[in-house]
PDB file of C-alpha atoms in Angstrom:
ATOM      1  CA  GLN A 175      14.069 -11.720   2.115  1.00  0.00           C
ATOM      2  CA  VAL A 176      11.742  -9.550  -0.716  1.00  0.00           C
ATOM      3  CA  GLN A 177      12.924  -6.570  -2.748  1.00  0.00           C
ATOM      4  CA  LEU A 178       9.978  -3.718  -3.515  1.00  0.00           C
ATOM      5  CA  VAL A 179      10.103  -1.166  -5.725  1.00  0.00           C
ATOM      6  CA  GLU A 180       7.240   1.482  -6.258  1.00  0.00           C
ATOM      7  CA  SER A 181       6.093   3.451  -8.885  1.00  0.00           C
ATOM      8  CA  GLY A 182       3.445   6.323 -10.098  1.00  0.00           C
ATOM      9  CA  GLY A 183       3.602   8.544  -7.821  1.00  0.00           C
ATOM     10  CA  GLY A 184       3.419  12.531  -8.956  1.00  0.00           C
ATOM     11  CA  SER A 185       1.644  15.604  -8.846  1.00  0.00           C
ATOM     12  CA  VAL A 186      -2.289  16.003  -9.162  1.00  0.00           C
ATOM     13  CA  GLN A 187      -4.692  18.799  -8.580  1.00  0.00           C
ATOM     14  CA  ALA A 188      -7.387  17.755  -6.022  1.00  0.00           C
ATOM     15  CA  GLY A 189     -10.451  15.539  -7.816  1.00  0.00           C
ATOM     16  CA  GLY A 190      -7.631  13.946  -9.956  1.00  0.00           C
ATOM     17  CA  SER A 191      -6.257  10.368 -10.144  1.00  0.00           C
ATOM     18  CA  LEU A 192      -3.118   8.288  -9.926  1.00  0.00           C
ATOM     19  CA  ARG A 193      -2.144   4.455  -9.887  1.00  0.00           C
ATOM     20  CA  LEU A 194       0.930   2.985  -7.476  1.00  0.00           C
ATOM     21  CA  SER A 195       2.385   0.672  -8.783  1.00  0.00           C
ATOM     22  CA  CYS A 196       4.507  -2.190  -6.465  1.00  0.00           C
ATOM     23  CA  ALA A 197       7.205  -4.487  -7.848  1.00  0.00           C
ATOM     24  CA  ALA A 198       8.088  -7.627  -5.507  1.00  0.00           C
ATOM     25  CA  SER A 199      11.350 -10.027  -6.050  1.00  0.00           C
ATOM     26  CA  GLY A 200      12.338 -12.376  -4.504  1.00  0.00           C
ATOM     27  CA  TYR A 201      11.499 -14.270  -1.923  1.00  0.00           C
ATOM     28  CA  THR A 202       7.992 -13.318  -2.404  1.00  0.00           C
ATOM     29  CA  TYR A 203       5.690 -16.555  -2.150  1.00  0.00           C
ATOM     30  CA  SER A 204       7.413 -15.730   1.835  1.00  0.00           C
ATOM     31  CA  SER A 205       4.676 -12.742   2.419  1.00  0.00           C
ATOM     32  CA  TYR A 206       0.238 -13.596   2.935  1.00  0.00           C
ATOM     33  CA  PHE A 207      -0.039  -9.917   3.024  1.00  0.00           C
ATOM     34  CA  MET A 208       0.489  -7.059   0.986  1.00  0.00           C
ATOM     35  CA  GLY A 209       0.265  -3.256   2.203  1.00  0.00           C
ATOM     36  CA  TRP A 210      -0.037   0.643   0.930  1.00  0.00           C
ATOM     37  CA  PHE A 211       1.069   3.139   3.891  1.00  0.00           C
ATOM     38  CA  ARG A 212       1.497   6.434   3.552  1.00  0.00           C
ATOM     39  CA  GLN A 213       3.692   8.771   5.842  1.00  0.00           C
ATOM     40  CA  ALA A 214       2.882  12.813   5.946  1.00  0.00           C
ATOM     41  CA  PRO A 215       5.794  15.254   7.094  1.00  0.00           C
ATOM     42  CA  GLY A 216       5.444  15.822  10.989  1.00  0.00           C
ATOM     43  CA  LYS A 217       3.125  12.224  11.023  1.00  0.00           C
ATOM     44  CA  GLU A 218       2.977   9.178  12.140  1.00  0.00           C
ATOM     45  CA  ARG A 219       3.395   6.193   8.947  1.00  0.00           C
ATOM     46  CA  GLU A 220      -0.388   5.067   8.290  1.00  0.00           C
ATOM     47  CA  GLY A 221      -1.998   2.030   6.532  1.00  0.00           C
ATOM     48  CA  VAL A 222      -3.869   3.031   3.930  1.00  0.00           C
ATOM     49  CA  ALA A 223      -5.072  -0.375   2.357  1.00  0.00           C
ATOM     50  CA  ALA A 224      -3.238  -3.767   2.083  1.00  0.00           C
ATOM     51  CA  ILE A 225      -4.482  -7.230   0.892  1.00  0.00           C
ATOM     52  CA  ASN A 226      -4.200 -10.697   1.595  1.00  0.00           C
ATOM     53  CA  ILE A 227      -1.936 -12.456  -1.302  1.00  0.00           C
ATOM     54  CA  SER A 228      -4.400 -15.315  -1.776  1.00  0.00           C
ATOM     55  CA  SER A 229      -7.493 -14.844  -1.009  1.00  0.00           C
ATOM     56  CA  GLY A 230      -7.130 -11.125  -2.789  1.00  0.00           C
ATOM     57  CA  THR A 231      -9.266  -9.781   0.429  1.00  0.00           C
ATOM     58  CA  PRO A 232      -9.067  -6.115   1.040  1.00  0.00           C
ATOM     59  CA  TYR A 233      -8.787  -4.194   3.453  1.00  0.00           C
ATOM     60  CA  TYR A 234      -8.741  -0.326   3.942  1.00  0.00           C
ATOM     61  CA  ALA A 235      -8.761   2.599   5.988  1.00  0.00           C
ATOM     62  CA  ASP A 236     -12.191   4.911   6.062  1.00  0.00           C
ATOM     63  CA  SER A 237     -10.325   7.964   5.044  1.00  0.00           C
ATOM     64  CA  VAL A 238      -9.861   5.975   1.471  1.00  0.00           C
ATOM     65  CA  LYS A 239     -12.732   4.193   1.187  1.00  0.00           C
ATOM     66  CA  GLY A 240     -14.924   4.368  -2.107  1.00  0.00           C
ATOM     67  CA  ARG A 241     -11.752   6.684  -2.971  1.00  0.00           C
ATOM     68  CA  PHE A 242      -8.911   4.180  -3.393  1.00  0.00           C
ATOM     69  CA  THR A 243      -8.793   0.143  -4.588  1.00  0.00           C
ATOM     70  CA  ILE A 244      -5.809  -2.436  -3.974  1.00  0.00           C
ATOM     71  CA  SER A 245      -5.392  -4.990  -5.968  1.00  0.00           C
ATOM     72  CA  ARG A 246      -2.688  -7.490  -6.595  1.00  0.00           C
ATOM     73  CA  ASP A 247      -1.322  -9.507  -9.770  1.00  0.00           C
ATOM     74  CA  THR A 248       0.259 -12.817  -8.435  1.00  0.00           C
ATOM     75  CA  ALA A 249       1.396 -13.508 -11.951  1.00  0.00           C
ATOM     76  CA  LYS A 250       3.060 -10.294 -12.182  1.00  0.00           C
ATOM     77  CA  ASN A 251       4.321  -9.822  -8.631  1.00  0.00           C
ATOM     78  CA  THR A 252       2.974  -6.504  -8.735  1.00  0.00           C
ATOM     79  CA  LEU A 253       0.687  -4.633  -5.742  1.00  0.00           C
ATOM     80  CA  TYR A 254      -1.742  -1.822  -7.362  1.00  0.00           C
ATOM     81  CA  LEU A 255      -3.708   1.437  -5.930  1.00  0.00           C
ATOM     82  CA  GLN A 256      -5.826   3.025  -7.257  1.00  0.00           C
ATOM     83  CA  MET A 257      -6.837   6.399  -6.153  1.00  0.00           C
ATOM     84  CA  ASN A 258      -9.406   8.590  -7.458  1.00  0.00           C
ATOM     85  CA  SER A 259     -10.986  11.806  -6.055  1.00  0.00           C
ATOM     86  CA  LEU A 260      -7.590  12.247  -4.597  1.00  0.00           C
ATOM     87  CA  LYS A 261      -7.707  15.066  -2.012  1.00  0.00           C
ATOM     88  CA  PRO A 262      -4.990  17.561  -0.396  1.00  0.00           C
ATOM     89  CA  GLU A 263      -4.934  15.581   2.766  1.00  0.00           C
ATOM     90  CA  ASP A 264      -3.560  12.563   0.580  1.00  0.00           C
ATOM     91  CA  THR A 265      -0.298  14.005   0.519  1.00  0.00           C
ATOM     92  CA  ALA A 266       2.333  11.804   1.599  1.00  0.00           C
ATOM     93  CA  MET A 267       5.149   9.108   0.477  1.00  0.00           C
ATOM     94  CA  TYR A 268       3.756   6.350  -0.222  1.00  0.00           C
ATOM     95  CA  TYR A 269       5.675   2.892   1.122  1.00  0.00           C
ATOM     96  CA  CYS A 270       4.681  -0.598  -0.634  1.00  0.00           C
ATOM     97  CA  ALA A 271       4.881  -3.166   2.019  1.00  0.00           C
ATOM     98  CA  ALA A 272       4.798  -7.098   2.418  1.00  0.00           C
ATOM     99  CA  SER A 273       4.473  -9.081   5.694  1.00  0.00           C
ATOM    100  CA  ARG A 274       4.732 -12.813   6.192  1.00  0.00           C
ATOM    101  CA  VAL A 275       2.015 -12.366   9.112  1.00  0.00           C
ATOM    102  CA  TRP A 276      -1.800 -13.962   8.464  1.00  0.00           C
ATOM    103  CA  LEU A 277      -3.324 -11.067   9.078  1.00  0.00           C
ATOM    104  CA  ASP A 278      -7.204  -9.756   9.710  1.00  0.00           C
ATOM    105  CA  GLY A 279      -8.930  -7.150   9.936  1.00  0.00           C
ATOM    106  CA  GLY A 280      -8.035  -5.403  13.026  1.00  0.00           C
ATOM    107  CA  SER A 281      -3.948  -6.061  12.156  1.00  0.00           C
ATOM    108  CA  TRP A 282      -3.886  -5.099   8.630  1.00  0.00           C
ATOM    109  CA  SER A 283      -2.730  -1.578   9.334  1.00  0.00           C
ATOM    110  CA  MET A 284       0.425  -2.059  12.007  1.00  0.00           C
ATOM    111  CA  VAL A 285       3.452  -1.448  10.059  1.00  0.00           C
ATOM    112  CA  ASN A 286       5.469  -3.870  12.633  1.00  0.00           C
ATOM    113  CA  TYR A 287       3.671  -6.522  11.140  1.00  0.00           C
ATOM    114  CA  TYR A 288       5.772  -5.976   7.685  1.00  0.00           C
ATOM    115  CA  ASN A 289       8.917  -6.537   7.213  1.00  0.00           C
ATOM    116  CA  ASN A 290      10.366  -6.080   3.902  1.00  0.00           C
ATOM    117  CA  TRP A 291       9.434  -2.366   2.729  1.00  0.00           C
ATOM    118  CA  GLY A 292       9.664  -0.456  -0.107  1.00  0.00           C
ATOM    119  CA  GLN A 293      11.397   3.130  -1.021  1.00  0.00           C
ATOM    120  CA  GLY A 294       8.169   4.826  -1.411  1.00  0.00           C
ATOM    121  CA  THR A 295       6.747   7.262  -4.570  1.00  0.00           C
ATOM    122  CA  GLN A 296       6.166  10.769  -3.381  1.00  0.00           C
ATOM    123  CA  VAL A 297       2.190  11.805  -4.052  1.00  0.00           C
ATOM    124  CA  THR A 298       1.326  15.166  -3.713  1.00  0.00           C
ATOM    125  CA  VAL A 299      -2.652  17.339  -4.650  1.00  0.00           C
ATOM    126  CA  SER A 300      -3.040  20.442  -4.939  1.00  0.00           C
ATOM    127  CA  SER A 301      -6.111  21.901  -4.222  1.00  0.00           C
TER     128      SER A 301
END
């Protein structure tokens, strides 16, 4: 079992930046992919970005391309999400997740493929 703990959320004004971190512990080498998802009130959870742990290949939702960067530090078992040029529509609870499934560009954002989830960290962007 993998335990995931997110940090780094907060409140910023539009145009600002935040860096989210996700510390992983436990059976971490069982995961092939890790990702960031977000869920706003009344909306479904959606994929923001994911990364192939071994190759480092990133995947992004169209809504965040060019603004967000996902990265991982395998030595520290930590996943990051650098968020720049934040918009009010980025406001949501952000979750870190890990998958034991070998995903690709067409499946990385599917919630059901991720079997371990963190508790989430709130990001609020004001206009």
